[in-house]
Amino acid sequence: MISFASATYSKKLLPWLAIAVIVLLAALLLRVQGRLWICRCGYVLLWSGDIKSSDNSQHIFDPYSYTHIQHGFIFAGLLAWALPRLTWQWRLALAVVIEAAWEVAENTDAVIQRYREATLALGYYGDTILNSLSDIAMCILGVMIARALGFRRTAALFIITEIVLIVWIRDSLLLNILMLLFPIEAIKQWQIGR
């Protein structure tokens, strides 16, 4: 007979198991799409700071890692608003589903081509699986930060992150979305540095 304590423990463990399965499934789908586990260069960097180099989106962390933290901020807020009765662990699992789905979609040939045509990512040829898994981890971190800070402080941190990224790399989450959906040639030229 299962005790009440073990049933409660199992119930608390389920969202974490779901997250692990989602991450493993994302890695498998990325591999099926032809994504490499690590950079073609054959080595792994903890940080790759030049967004215009072939190392961008190929290693563990890069400046775009911060935009995935922002994804976590957004998902935390939207899911808390839309599903307030759901435990934060299950909302985190849903955020991981959304982020993992984005990572798989982002690395399809059609989206990679769209990035090349419309955004700053002129030489972009997709993420490595390692980078995609890091991006998912950054989203999880964003959800946890948002949970700890609350709405107002998270919103302020989101805006600060946008400003820092615009000044630092001439790109940000909001600029990236704008340029992906509605490319503006003047912004693209500014981002390139012309």
XYZ file of N, CA, C and O in Angstrom:
776
model
N 0.841 -1.177 0.000
C 0.000 0.000 0.000
C 0.890 1.246 0.000
O 1.863 1.314 0.736
N 0.553 2.232 -0.819
C 1.336 3.461 -0.915
C 0.905 4.395 0.202
O -0.271 4.655 0.406
N 1.888 4.905 0.901
C 1.583 5.826 2.001
C 1.270 7.213 1.444
O 1.639 7.552 0.324
N 0.614 8.003 2.267
C 0.289 9.379 1.887
C 1.564 10.173 1.619
O 1.633 10.941 0.666
N 2.599 9.973 2.441
C 3.854 10.709 2.273
C 4.519 10.368 0.949
O 5.010 11.261 0.246
N 4.558 9.086 0.573
C 5.204 8.726 -0.688
C 4.379 9.199 -1.884
O 4.928 9.565 -2.913
N 3.056 9.215 -1.781
C 2.205 9.733 -2.856
C 2.436 11.229 -3.036
O 2.502 11.720 -4.167
N 2.559 11.957 -1.939
C 2.832 13.394 -2.002
C 4.198 13.653 -2.621
O 4.356 14.542 -3.456
N 5.189 12.857 -2.225
C 6.538 12.994 -2.784
C 6.521 12.729 -4.285
O 7.118 13.477 -5.063
N 5.815 11.681 -4.702
C 5.715 11.350 -6.124
C 5.043 12.480 -6.896
O 5.453 12.814 -8.005
N 4.017 13.069 -6.309
C 3.304 14.176 -6.959
C 4.225 15.388 -7.155
O 4.169 16.046 -8.179
N 5.084 15.647 -6.177
C 6.018 16.770 -6.285
C 7.140 16.480 -7.273
O 7.717 17.396 -7.849
N 7.453 15.220 -7.465
C 8.530 14.816 -8.364
C 8.099 14.850 -9.832
O 8.922 15.073 -10.718
N 6.814 14.682 -10.093
C 6.311 14.585 -11.464
C 6.681 15.769 -12.360
O 7.114 15.558 -13.492
N 6.520 17.024 -11.930
C 6.889 18.114 -12.837
C 8.372 18.098 -13.199
O 8.743 18.435 -14.323
N 9.230 17.696 -12.253
C 10.669 17.653 -12.519
C 10.999 16.534 -13.497
O 11.861 16.704 -14.368
N 10.304 15.419 -13.375
C 10.478 14.328 -14.343
C 9.997 14.774 -15.724
O 10.615 14.464 -16.740
N 8.880 15.493 -15.750
C 8.358 16.012 -17.015
C 9.367 16.945 -17.669
O 9.604 16.866 -18.884
N 9.995 17.813 -16.885
C 11.005 18.722 -17.414
C 12.171 17.939 -18.012
O 12.640 18.237 -19.117
N 12.635 16.913 -17.307
C 13.743 16.092 -17.808
C 13.369 15.421 -19.130
O 14.164 15.416 -20.080
N 12.153 14.891 -19.219
C 11.706 14.236 -20.450
C 11.613 15.246 -21.590
O 12.023 14.969 -22.723
N 11.087 16.431 -21.310
C 10.958 17.481 -22.325
C 12.334 17.862 -22.864
O 12.530 17.992 -24.080
N 13.295 18.048 -21.985
C 14.649 18.432 -22.405
C 15.286 17.323 -23.241
O 15.892 17.591 -24.287
N 15.135 16.082 -22.805
C 15.676 14.958 -23.578
C 15.003 14.853 -24.948
O 15.673 14.610 -25.958
N 13.699 15.048 -24.994
C 12.976 15.010 -26.260
C 13.442 16.136 -27.191
O 13.625 15.923 -28.397
N 13.643 17.325 -26.639
C 14.137 18.440 -27.449
C 15.507 18.108 -28.042
O 15.749 18.346 -29.233
N 16.393 17.552 -27.224
C 17.727 17.174 -27.719
C 17.606 16.150 -28.841
O 18.290 16.258 -29.871
N 16.729 15.171 -28.666
C 16.534 14.142 -29.687
C 15.996 14.750 -30.980
O 16.488 14.452 -32.076
N 14.998 15.621 -30.875
C 14.430 16.258 -32.062
C 15.450 17.141 -32.768
O 15.514 17.173 -34.007
N 16.260 17.849 -32.004
C 17.310 18.673 -32.606
C 18.319 17.803 -33.352
O 18.768 18.153 -34.450
N 18.662 16.671 -32.774
C 19.619 15.759 -33.429
C 19.016 15.192 -34.709
O 19.689 15.097 -35.734
N 17.726 14.837 -34.663
C 17.046 14.329 -35.851
C 17.033 15.385 -36.961
O 17.130 15.057 -38.144
N 16.948 16.655 -36.576
C 16.984 17.757 -37.543
C 18.382 17.962 -38.123
O 18.552 18.784 -39.019
N 19.365 17.281 -37.576
C 20.724 17.418 -38.096
C 21.617 18.347 -37.306
O 22.751 18.621 -37.704
N 21.119 18.846 -36.181
C 21.944 19.715 -35.334
C 23.099 18.900 -34.756
O 22.932 17.729 -34.404
N 24.251 19.522 -34.652
C 25.423 18.888 -34.050
C 25.375 19.061 -32.537
O 24.838 20.048 -32.029
N 25.963 18.118 -31.816
C 26.011 18.228 -30.355
C 26.857 19.414 -29.937
O 26.476 20.167 -29.044
N 28.025 19.560 -30.552
C 28.923 20.683 -30.233
C 29.359 21.345 -31.533
O 29.088 20.840 -32.629
N 30.069 22.425 -31.398
C 30.557 23.213 -32.526
C 31.362 22.355 -33.504
O 32.113 21.478 -33.088
N 31.215 22.659 -34.782
C 32.024 21.985 -35.810
C 33.515 22.155 -35.560
O 34.312 21.359 -36.025
N 33.849 23.193 -34.824
C 35.250 23.472 -34.537
C 35.883 22.376 -33.676
O 37.100 22.262 -33.606
N 35.053 21.583 -33.000
C 35.549 20.460 -32.229
C 35.877 20.751 -30.776
O 36.312 19.867 -30.051
N 35.642 21.973 -30.329
C 35.878 22.300 -28.923
C 34.662 23.029 -28.371
O 33.791 23.463 -29.117
N 34.625 23.139 -27.046
C 33.497 23.776 -26.366
C 34.023 24.946 -25.551
O 34.962 24.795 -24.770
N 33.414 26.109 -25.761
C 33.734 27.292 -24.958
C 32.606 27.528 -23.950
O 31.434 27.334 -24.277
N 32.975 27.955 -22.758
C 31.959 28.335 -21.786
C 31.250 29.601 -22.254
O 30.033 29.723 -22.138
N 31.999 30.556 -22.810
C 31.455 31.837 -23.242
C 31.980 32.180 -24.625
O 33.180 32.067 -24.892
N 31.088 32.621 -25.493
C 31.448 33.118 -26.809
C 30.769 34.470 -26.964
O 29.562 34.544 -27.187
N 31.535 35.546 -26.821
C 30.950 36.873 -26.738
C 30.782 37.627 -28.037
O 30.107 38.648 -28.073
N 31.367 37.158 -29.135
C 31.280 37.865 -30.412
C 30.102 37.324 -31.210
O 30.175 36.237 -31.772
N 29.026 38.110 -31.302
C 27.829 37.625 -31.982
C 27.996 37.561 -33.495
O 27.183 36.951 -34.179
N 29.051 38.175 -34.020
C 29.275 38.150 -35.468
C 30.273 37.074 -35.877
O 30.653 36.993 -37.028
N 30.667 36.237 -34.933
C 31.623 35.174 -35.262
C 30.893 33.862 -35.507
O 29.718 33.708 -35.168
N 31.607 32.912 -36.085
C 31.020 31.591 -36.331
C 30.809 30.825 -35.028
O 30.155 29.786 -35.024
N 31.346 31.334 -33.906
C 31.150 30.695 -32.607
C 29.798 31.042 -31.976
O 29.380 30.398 -31.019
N 29.113 32.061 -32.512
C 27.838 32.464 -31.924
C 26.816 31.336 -32.037
O 26.670 30.713 -33.080
N 26.132 31.061 -30.947
C 25.110 30.007 -30.838
C 25.688 28.601 -31.004
O 24.954 27.660 -31.272
N 26.994 28.468 -30.820
C 27.640 27.173 -30.982
C 28.174 26.617 -29.669
O 28.469 25.433 -29.576
N 28.322 27.470 -28.681
C 28.930 27.058 -27.414
C 27.911 27.184 -26.276
O 26.721 27.336 -26.523
N 28.383 27.144 -25.039
C 27.445 27.080 -23.914
C 26.686 28.394 -23.732
O 25.460 28.424 -23.783
N 27.419 29.488 -23.517
C 26.765 30.777 -23.295
C 27.251 31.785 -24.320
O 28.402 31.758 -24.743
N 26.357 32.711 -24.682
C 26.678 33.833 -25.556
C 25.758 34.984 -25.162
O 24.897 34.812 -24.293
N 25.910 36.158 -25.764
C 25.046 37.270 -25.365
C 23.549 36.979 -25.496
O 22.738 37.510 -24.741
N 23.172 36.109 -26.415
C 21.760 35.782 -26.577
C 21.230 34.908 -25.447
O 20.010 34.741 -25.313
N 22.111 34.382 -24.608
C 21.660 33.641 -23.425
C 20.761 34.519 -22.557
O 19.807 34.033 -21.944
N 21.065 35.821 -22.528
C 20.253 36.743 -21.721
C 18.834 36.857 -22.256
O 17.891 37.049 -21.489
N 18.659 36.721 -23.590
C 17.301 36.793 -24.132
C 16.486 35.568 -23.716
O 15.263 35.655 -23.593
N 17.161 34.455 -23.469
C 16.439 33.265 -23.026
C 16.037 33.391 -21.549
O 15.013 32.842 -21.149
N 16.811 34.120 -20.782
C 16.377 34.461 -19.426
C 15.112 35.313 -19.518
O 14.148 35.106 -18.774
N 15.094 36.242 -20.471
C 13.905 37.069 -20.675
C 12.699 36.224 -21.098
O 11.571 36.521 -20.697
N 12.936 35.179 -21.901
C 11.835 34.263 -22.223
C 11.227 33.740 -20.926
O 10.006 33.683 -20.783
N 12.092 33.339 -20.005
C 11.625 32.828 -18.718
C 10.797 33.858 -17.962
O 9.772 33.522 -17.346
N 11.229 35.126 -18.006
C 10.452 36.193 -17.365
C 9.048 36.248 -17.954
O 8.047 36.324 -17.229
N 8.978 36.246 -19.290
C 7.691 36.361 -19.979
C 6.806 35.153 -19.677
O 5.626 35.297 -19.337
N 7.377 33.956 -19.809
C 6.582 32.742 -19.567
C 6.091 32.686 -18.125
O 4.951 32.292 -17.874
N 6.934 33.076 -17.182
C 6.530 33.060 -15.769
C 5.329 33.973 -15.553
O 4.353 33.586 -14.890
N 5.392 35.168 -16.107
C 4.289 36.113 -15.944
C 3.017 35.664 -16.622
O 1.935 35.688 -16.021
N 3.131 35.242 -17.883
C 1.945 34.830 -18.626
C 1.300 33.581 -18.030
O 0.069 33.502 -17.929
N 2.119 32.616 -17.638
C 1.559 31.386 -17.078
C 0.968 31.606 -15.687
O -0.050 31.000 -15.350
N 1.579 32.486 -14.887
C 1.004 32.801 -13.572
C -0.343 33.507 -13.739
O -1.281 33.269 -12.975
N -0.437 34.357 -14.757
C -1.688 35.064 -15.027
C -2.749 34.111 -15.587
O -3.900 34.126 -15.159
N -2.351 33.262 -16.555
C -3.313 32.391 -17.233
C -3.696 31.169 -16.402
O -4.835 30.693 -16.499
N -2.772 30.661 -15.600
C -3.006 29.420 -14.849
C -2.624 29.601 -13.370
O -1.729 28.919 -12.864
N -3.285 30.522 -12.670
C -2.874 30.832 -11.299
C -3.023 29.683 -10.308
O -2.330 29.647 -9.286
N -3.889 28.738 -10.584
C -4.100 27.622 -9.649
C -3.087 26.492 -9.840
O -2.976 25.617 -8.993
N -2.391 26.532 -10.954
C -1.381 25.513 -11.224
C -0.154 25.785 -10.354
O 0.223 26.945 -10.162
N 0.465 24.747 -9.838
C 1.659 24.959 -9.002
C 2.766 25.580 -9.850
O 2.810 25.405 -11.073
N 3.675 26.282 -9.188
C 4.758 26.927 -9.928
C 5.629 25.897 -10.629
O 6.177 26.173 -11.701
N 5.743 24.683 -10.081
C 6.550 23.654 -10.722
C 5.940 23.231 -12.066
O 6.669 23.033 -13.045
N 4.617 23.106 -12.103
C 3.971 22.749 -13.367
C 3.989 23.913 -14.348
O 4.097 23.711 -15.555
N 3.906 25.138 -13.843
C 4.056 26.291 -14.748
C 5.472 26.316 -15.316
O 5.668 26.633 -16.488
N 6.468 25.965 -14.496
C 7.846 25.860 -14.983
C 7.935 24.795 -16.071
O 8.561 25.010 -17.115
N 7.298 23.654 -15.860
C 7.311 22.593 -16.874
C 6.680 23.081 -18.182
O 7.203 22.796 -19.269
N 5.588 23.835 -18.090
C 4.972 24.394 -19.293
C 5.896 25.396 -19.976
O 5.969 25.444 -21.213
N 6.598 26.205 -19.191
C 7.568 27.142 -19.761
C 8.658 26.379 -20.507
O 9.090 26.790 -21.595
N 9.094 25.261 -19.959
C 10.122 24.442 -20.613
C 9.571 23.849 -21.912
O 10.282 23.791 -22.923
N 8.299 23.443 -21.924
C 7.684 22.949 -23.159
C 7.735 24.034 -24.231
O 8.128 23.779 -25.377
N 7.346 25.254 -23.872
C 7.322 26.361 -24.837
C 8.738 26.662 -25.326
O 8.978 26.813 -26.530
N 9.680 26.752 -24.410
C 11.065 27.067 -24.786
C 11.667 25.958 -25.636
O 12.346 26.235 -26.632
N 11.427 24.709 -25.264
C 11.955 23.588 -26.037
C 11.348 23.576 -27.444
O 12.061 23.334 -28.426
N 10.053 23.846 -27.531
C 9.404 23.915 -28.843
C 10.016 25.026 -29.687
O 10.245 24.854 -30.893
N 10.311 26.171 -29.051
C 10.959 27.259 -29.786
C 12.343 26.829 -30.264
O 12.717 27.093 -31.402
N 13.119 26.176 -29.419
C 14.460 25.744 -29.814
C 14.403 24.803 -31.015
O 15.223 24.911 -31.924
N 13.441 23.904 -31.022
C 13.297 22.982 -32.154
C 12.866 23.759 -33.395
O 13.444 23.591 -34.473
N 11.870 24.643 -33.253
C 11.389 25.432 -34.394
C 12.470 26.375 -34.911
O 12.646 26.522 -36.129
N 13.195 27.009 -33.996
C 14.237 27.969 -34.371
C 15.326 27.316 -35.217
O 15.971 27.983 -36.020
N 15.512 26.034 -35.051
C 16.588 25.339 -35.751
C 16.107 24.550 -36.962
O 16.831 23.681 -37.457
N 14.915 24.868 -37.441
C 14.475 24.311 -38.714
C 15.117 25.120 -39.834
O 15.487 26.289 -39.648
N 15.254 24.512 -40.998
C 15.877 25.197 -42.129
C 15.143 26.487 -42.484
O 15.774 27.501 -42.791
N 13.813 26.476 -42.409
C 13.031 27.661 -42.775
C 13.310 28.835 -41.842
O 13.492 29.973 -42.294
N 13.357 28.583 -40.545
C 13.597 29.675 -39.592
C 15.052 30.143 -39.664
O 15.325 31.349 -39.617
N 15.984 29.218 -39.833
C 17.394 29.613 -39.984
C 17.541 30.522 -41.200
O 18.199 31.564 -41.127
N 16.905 30.153 -42.307
C 16.963 30.986 -43.515
C 16.339 32.353 -43.262
O 16.860 33.376 -43.710
N 15.238 32.388 -42.524
C 14.580 33.663 -42.213
C 15.502 34.552 -41.380
O 15.607 35.752 -41.622
N 16.186 33.966 -40.402
C 17.154 34.731 -39.614
C 18.237 35.311 -40.513
O 18.629 36.464 -40.364
N 18.738 34.524 -41.437
C 19.806 34.994 -42.343
C 19.333 36.162 -43.193
O 20.089 37.081 -43.459
N 18.096 36.089 -43.653
C 17.573 37.120 -44.545
C 17.180 38.397 -43.824
O 17.376 39.491 -44.344
N 16.597 38.273 -42.642
C 15.905 39.411 -42.040
C 16.583 40.024 -40.830
O 16.224 41.121 -40.425
N 17.531 39.338 -40.228
C 18.078 39.841 -38.965
C 19.580 40.041 -39.055
O 20.205 39.821 -40.090
N 20.144 40.399 -37.923
C 21.580 40.598 -37.784
C 22.360 39.308 -38.017
O 23.536 39.333 -38.350
N 21.701 38.161 -37.895
C 22.358 36.848 -37.955
C 22.636 36.429 -39.399
O 22.142 35.419 -39.877
N 23.446 37.197 -40.103
C 23.687 36.960 -41.525
C 24.337 35.607 -41.797
O 24.015 34.943 -42.752
N 25.275 35.187 -40.968
C 25.961 33.926 -41.179
C 25.450 32.808 -40.297
O 26.104 31.786 -40.144
N 24.270 32.969 -39.743
C 23.710 32.000 -38.805
C 23.380 30.696 -39.502
O 22.778 30.689 -40.568
N 23.777 29.582 -38.934
C 23.430 28.286 -39.506
C 22.860 27.343 -38.457
O 22.906 26.128 -38.601
N 22.282 27.906 -37.419
C 21.611 27.116 -36.394
C 22.446 26.939 -35.145
O 23.645 27.174 -35.139
N 21.774 26.522 -34.089
C 22.423 26.294 -32.799
C 22.968 24.868 -32.725
O 22.437 23.973 -33.375
N 23.956 24.685 -31.888
C 24.327 23.323 -31.528
C 23.319 22.845 -30.483
O 22.621 23.653 -29.854
N 23.259 21.551 -30.299
C 22.363 21.009 -29.273
C 22.799 21.512 -27.904
O 21.966 21.876 -27.068
N 24.105 21.578 -27.674
C 24.622 22.102 -26.407
C 24.114 23.514 -26.153
O 23.649 23.832 -25.063
N 24.153 24.373 -27.172
C 23.680 25.745 -27.019
C 22.175 25.785 -26.782
O 21.687 26.547 -25.941
N 21.424 24.952 -27.491
C 19.974 24.907 -27.283
C 19.627 24.455 -25.868
O 18.731 25.017 -25.234
N 20.344 23.458 -25.371
C 20.091 23.002 -24.000
C 20.449 24.089 -22.994
O 19.748 24.278 -21.990
N 21.514 24.827 -23.267
C 21.874 25.959 -22.419
C 20.778 27.024 -22.459
O 20.431 27.607 -21.427
N 20.226 27.278 -23.649
C 19.140 28.257 -23.774
C 17.920 27.838 -22.960
O 17.269 28.669 -22.316
N 17.610 26.551 -22.973
C 16.491 26.052 -22.160
C 16.799 26.258 -20.673
O 15.939 26.688 -19.896
N 18.040 25.987 -20.275
C 18.444 26.202 -18.875
C 18.334 27.680 -18.496
O 17.914 28.018 -17.382
N 18.675 28.578 -19.423
C 18.563 30.017 -19.156
C 17.104 30.423 -18.996
O 16.777 31.271 -18.166
N 16.220 29.818 -19.768
C 14.788 30.079 -19.603
C 14.330 29.637 -18.219
O 13.581 30.361 -17.549
N 14.770 28.453 -17.799
C 14.429 27.973 -16.453
C 14.924 28.964 -15.411
O 14.196 29.312 -14.472
N 16.156 29.445 -15.577
C 16.701 30.449 -14.664
C 15.827 31.697 -14.656
O 15.535 32.260 -13.596
N 15.366 32.121 -15.830
C 14.494 33.294 -15.917
C 13.193 33.107 -15.152
O 12.729 34.021 -14.462
N 12.607 31.921 -15.265
C 11.376 31.631 -14.514
C 11.654 31.714 -13.015
O 10.864 32.298 -12.258
N 12.770 31.139 -12.583
C 13.109 31.141 -11.150
C 13.377 32.568 -10.643
O 12.946 32.926 -9.547
N 14.073 33.357 -11.453
C 14.326 34.755 -11.071
C 13.008 35.508 -10.955
O 12.775 36.245 -9.982
N 12.126 35.332 -11.946
C 10.835 36.021 -11.924
C 10.018 35.614 -10.708
O 9.367 36.448 -10.073
N 10.076 34.352 -10.376
C 9.338 33.859 -9.195
C 9.871 34.527 -7.926
O 9.110 34.893 -7.034
N 11.191 34.713 -7.855
C 11.803 35.314 -6.668
C 11.587 36.829 -6.604
O 11.372 37.373 -5.522
N 11.611 37.498 -7.764
C 11.539 38.961 -7.772
C 10.128 39.530 -7.794
O 9.918 40.672 -7.388
N 9.188 38.793 -8.329
C 7.843 39.335 -8.491
C 7.741 40.145 -9.775
O 8.729 40.396 -10.462
N 6.517 40.557 -10.094
C 6.243 41.169 -11.393
C 7.011 42.471 -11.630
O 7.670 42.633 -12.655
N 6.915 43.426 -10.727
C 7.499 44.753 -10.978
C 9.019 44.716 -11.130
O 9.572 45.315 -12.043
N 9.678 44.019 -10.227
C 11.140 43.956 -10.319
C 11.580 43.151 -11.541
O 12.582 43.479 -12.163
N 10.810 42.128 -11.890
C 11.134 41.357 -13.094
C 10.945 42.222 -14.340
O 11.774 42.188 -15.259
N 9.868 43.002 -14.382
C 9.636 43.898 -15.519
C 10.772 44.915 -15.637
O 11.254 45.194 -16.747
N 11.214 45.448 -14.514
C 12.332 46.399 -14.537
C 13.603 45.722 -15.038
O 14.339 46.285 -15.859
N 13.864 44.511 -14.576
C 15.048 43.777 -15.017
C 14.958 43.437 -16.509
O 15.963 43.491 -17.223
N 13.766 43.143 -16.986
C 13.559 42.887 -18.417
C 13.966 44.119 -19.226
O 14.702 44.019 -20.209
N 13.480 45.286 -18.818
C 13.780 46.539 -19.532
C 15.275 46.848 -19.468
O 15.884 47.222 -20.478
N 15.877 46.687 -18.309
C 17.320 46.919 -18.162
C 18.103 45.986 -19.083
O 19.057 46.407 -19.755
N 17.695 44.722 -19.145
C 18.369 43.759 -20.011
C 18.254 44.173 -21.471
O 19.234 44.101 -22.229
N 17.075 44.626 -21.880
C 16.891 45.109 -23.252
C 17.860 46.251 -23.566
O 18.527 46.242 -24.603
N 17.935 47.218 -22.671
C 18.799 48.379 -22.895
C 20.260 47.958 -22.966
O 20.996 48.377 -23.871
N 20.690 47.141 -22.034
C 22.087 46.692 -22.016
C 22.421 45.949 -23.310
O 23.466 46.187 -23.922
N 21.538 45.050 -23.750
C 21.806 44.302 -24.978
C 21.841 45.212 -26.203
O 22.687 45.035 -27.093
N 20.953 46.184 -26.269
C 20.942 47.112 -27.408
C 22.249 47.898 -27.467
O 22.846 48.063 -28.532
N 22.717 48.375 -26.329
C 23.973 49.125 -26.288
C 25.168 48.208 -26.567
O 26.084 48.567 -27.302
N 25.144 47.012 -26.000
C 26.274 46.088 -26.080
C 26.399 45.411 -27.449
O 27.458 45.433 -28.071
N 25.299 44.798 -27.950
C 25.400 44.009 -29.179
C 24.487 44.516 -30.299
O 24.372 43.866 -31.339
N 23.837 45.646 -30.084
C 22.901 46.204 -31.065
C 21.767 45.240 -31.402
O 21.272 45.200 -32.526
N 21.383 44.461 -30.428
C 20.276 43.521 -30.596
C 19.684 43.251 -29.225
O 20.307 43.545 -28.203
N 18.500 42.696 -29.191
C 17.827 42.364 -27.934
C 16.675 41.432 -28.274
O 16.416 41.159 -29.452
N 15.979 40.967 -27.280
C 14.845 40.082 -27.530
C 13.786 40.790 -28.378
O 13.331 40.257 -29.396
N 13.398 41.992 -27.983
C 12.341 42.691 -28.710
C 12.775 43.079 -30.112
O 12.001 42.956 -31.071
N 14.024 43.523 -30.276
C 14.532 43.840 -31.615
C 14.594 42.580 -32.476
O 14.282 42.612 -33.668
N 14.995 41.484 -31.886
C 15.092 40.224 -32.607
C 13.723 39.792 -33.127
O 13.585 39.385 -34.278
N 12.702 39.897 -32.276
C 11.339 39.541 -32.680
C 10.859 40.470 -33.790
O 10.311 40.023 -34.802
N 11.072 41.779 -33.616
C 10.672 42.761 -34.623
C 11.311 42.447 -35.969
O 10.632 42.388 -36.994
N 12.628 42.216 -35.944
C 13.342 41.987 -37.200
C 12.992 40.646 -37.827
O 13.025 40.507 -39.051
N 12.657 39.664 -37.024
C 12.262 38.364 -37.564
C 10.897 38.457 -38.249
O 10.692 37.896 -39.325
N 9.968 39.206 -37.641
C 8.605 39.297 -38.166
C 8.417 40.418 -39.189
O 7.729 40.245 -40.191
N 9.003 41.588 -38.897
C 8.829 42.770 -39.745
C 10.182 43.450 -39.943
O 10.444 44.495 -39.337
N 11.042 42.893 -40.774
C 12.393 43.456 -40.922
C 12.368 44.905 -41.407
O 11.595 45.259 -42.284
N 13.204 45.703 -40.780
C 13.350 47.112 -41.139
C 14.796 47.305 -41.564
O 15.725 47.103 -40.768
N 14.993 47.668 -42.807
C 16.341 47.750 -43.377
C 17.232 48.720 -42.605
O 18.418 48.444 -42.396
N 16.690 49.849 -42.159
C 17.504 50.830 -41.413
C 18.027 50.218 -40.107
O 19.186 50.450 -39.733
N 17.203 49.452 -39.422
C 17.652 48.798 -38.180
C 18.702 47.748 -38.501
O 19.726 47.647 -37.817
N 18.494 46.983 -39.558
C 19.460 45.960 -39.952
C 20.817 46.588 -40.253
O 21.851 46.088 -39.816
N 20.826 47.702 -40.982
C 22.086 48.387 -41.305
C 22.758 48.923 -40.046
O 23.979 48.851 -39.903
N 21.972 49.460 -39.109
C 22.517 49.930 -37.841
C 23.121 48.774 -37.065
O 24.210 48.887 -36.490
N 22.420 47.638 -37.046
C 22.923 46.477 -36.323
C 24.237 45.963 -36.919
O 25.131 45.546 -36.202
N 24.319 45.974 -38.232
C 25.537 45.529 -38.901
C 26.690 46.497 -38.640
O 27.847 46.114 -38.632
N 26.353 47.740 -38.401
C 27.381 48.747 -38.094
C 27.698 49.661 -39.247
O 28.749 50.279 -39.326
N 26.770 49.782 -40.163
C 26.981 50.648 -41.334
C 26.329 51.981 -41.137
O 25.416 52.188 -40.452
